[in-house]
Amino acid sequence: MFQGEAETEWSKVSIVALRNHLVDLDNITVHAAVSIVPLTNGLRFAMTGDGAVRGSIRRMAAISLAGEAAQTIVPAPVHMTE
């Protein structure tokens, strides 16, 4: 069962947007191909996929860059390639 924080104002939550976000998470977790390249100062992760998976990768990368994770988990820039 999904539970939010007590402060969550559920009347302001878009259930459609939440569902779409969860679909994106499923796509990148289950269906994306990930390669890991060791670097001298860390790791590089490359995610690939076709169709809906590709769209999910793009959306989740944009969210990561906009949030706190970009400062703590992704210290190097994210490069989108065709």
Coordinates of C-alpha atoms in Angstrom, one line a residue:
M1 CA 0.0 0.0 0.0
F2 CA 1.3 3.5 -0.9
Q3 CA 1.6 5.8 2.1
G4 CA 2.6 9.4 2.0
E5 CA 4.0 11.7 4.6
A6 CA 1.5 13.1 7.1
E7 CA 2.1 16.6 5.6
T8 CA 1.1 15.5 2.1
E9 CA -1.8 17.5 0.8
W10 CA -3.5 14.7 -1.3
S11 CA -6.0 17.1 -2.8
K12 CA -3.1 18.7 -4.6
V13 CA -1.5 15.5 -5.8
S14 CA -1.9 14.6 -9.5
I15 CA -2.6 10.8 -9.4
V16 CA -2.0 10.7 -13.2
A17 CA 1.4 12.3 -12.8
L18 CA 2.3 10.0 -10.0
R19 CA 1.2 7.0 -12.0
N20 CA 3.3 8.2 -15.0
H21 CA 6.3 8.6 -12.7
L22 CA 5.9 5.1 -11.4
V23 CA 5.7 3.7 -14.9
D24 CA 8.9 5.6 -15.7
L25 CA 10.6 4.0 -12.7
D26 CA 9.4 0.6 -13.7
N27 CA 10.7 1.1 -17.3
I28 CA 14.2 2.1 -16.2
T29 CA 14.4 -0.5 -13.4
V30 CA 13.1 -3.5 -15.3
H31 CA 13.5 -2.8 -19.0
A32 CA 16.5 -0.5 -19.5
A33 CA 19.9 -1.9 -20.3
V34 CA 22.7 -0.5 -18.0
S35 CA 26.4 -0.6 -18.5
I36 CA 28.8 0.4 -15.8
V37 CA 32.3 1.8 -16.7
P38 CA 34.8 2.2 -13.8
L39 CA 36.6 5.6 -13.7
T40 CA 39.5 6.7 -11.6
N41 CA 37.2 8.9 -9.6
G42 CA 34.0 6.8 -9.6
L43 CA 31.7 5.0 -12.0
R44 CA 29.8 6.0 -15.2
F45 CA 26.4 4.5 -15.8
A46 CA 25.0 4.3 -19.3
M47 CA 21.3 3.5 -19.7
T48 CA 19.8 2.6 -23.0
G49 CA 16.4 1.5 -24.3
D50 CA 13.9 1.9 -27.1
G51 CA 10.5 3.5 -27.3
A52 CA 8.8 4.1 -24.0
V53 CA 12.0 3.0 -22.1
R54 CA 14.0 5.7 -23.9
G55 CA 11.4 8.3 -23.0
S56 CA 11.5 7.2 -19.3
I57 CA 15.3 7.4 -19.2
R58 CA 15.1 11.0 -20.5
R59 CA 12.5 12.1 -18.1
M60 CA 14.2 10.5 -15.1
A61 CA 17.6 12.0 -16.0
A62 CA 16.0 15.4 -16.2
I63 CA 14.4 14.9 -12.7
S64 CA 17.7 13.8 -11.3
L65 CA 19.5 16.8 -12.6
A66 CA 16.9 19.2 -11.2
G67 CA 16.9 17.7 -7.7
E68 CA 19.2 17.1 -4.8
A69 CA 20.4 13.8 -6.3
A70 CA 22.3 15.8 -8.9
Q71 CA 24.5 17.2 -6.2
T72 CA 25.1 14.0 -4.2
I73 CA 24.6 11.0 -6.5
V74 CA 25.5 12.4 -9.9
P75 CA 28.6 14.6 -9.5
A76 CA 29.4 14.5 -13.2
P77 CA 27.1 15.9 -15.9
V78 CA 24.5 13.6 -17.5
H79 CA 24.9 13.4 -21.3
M80 CA 22.0 12.4 -23.5
T81 CA 22.9 10.8 -26.8
E82 CA 20.8 9.7 -29.7

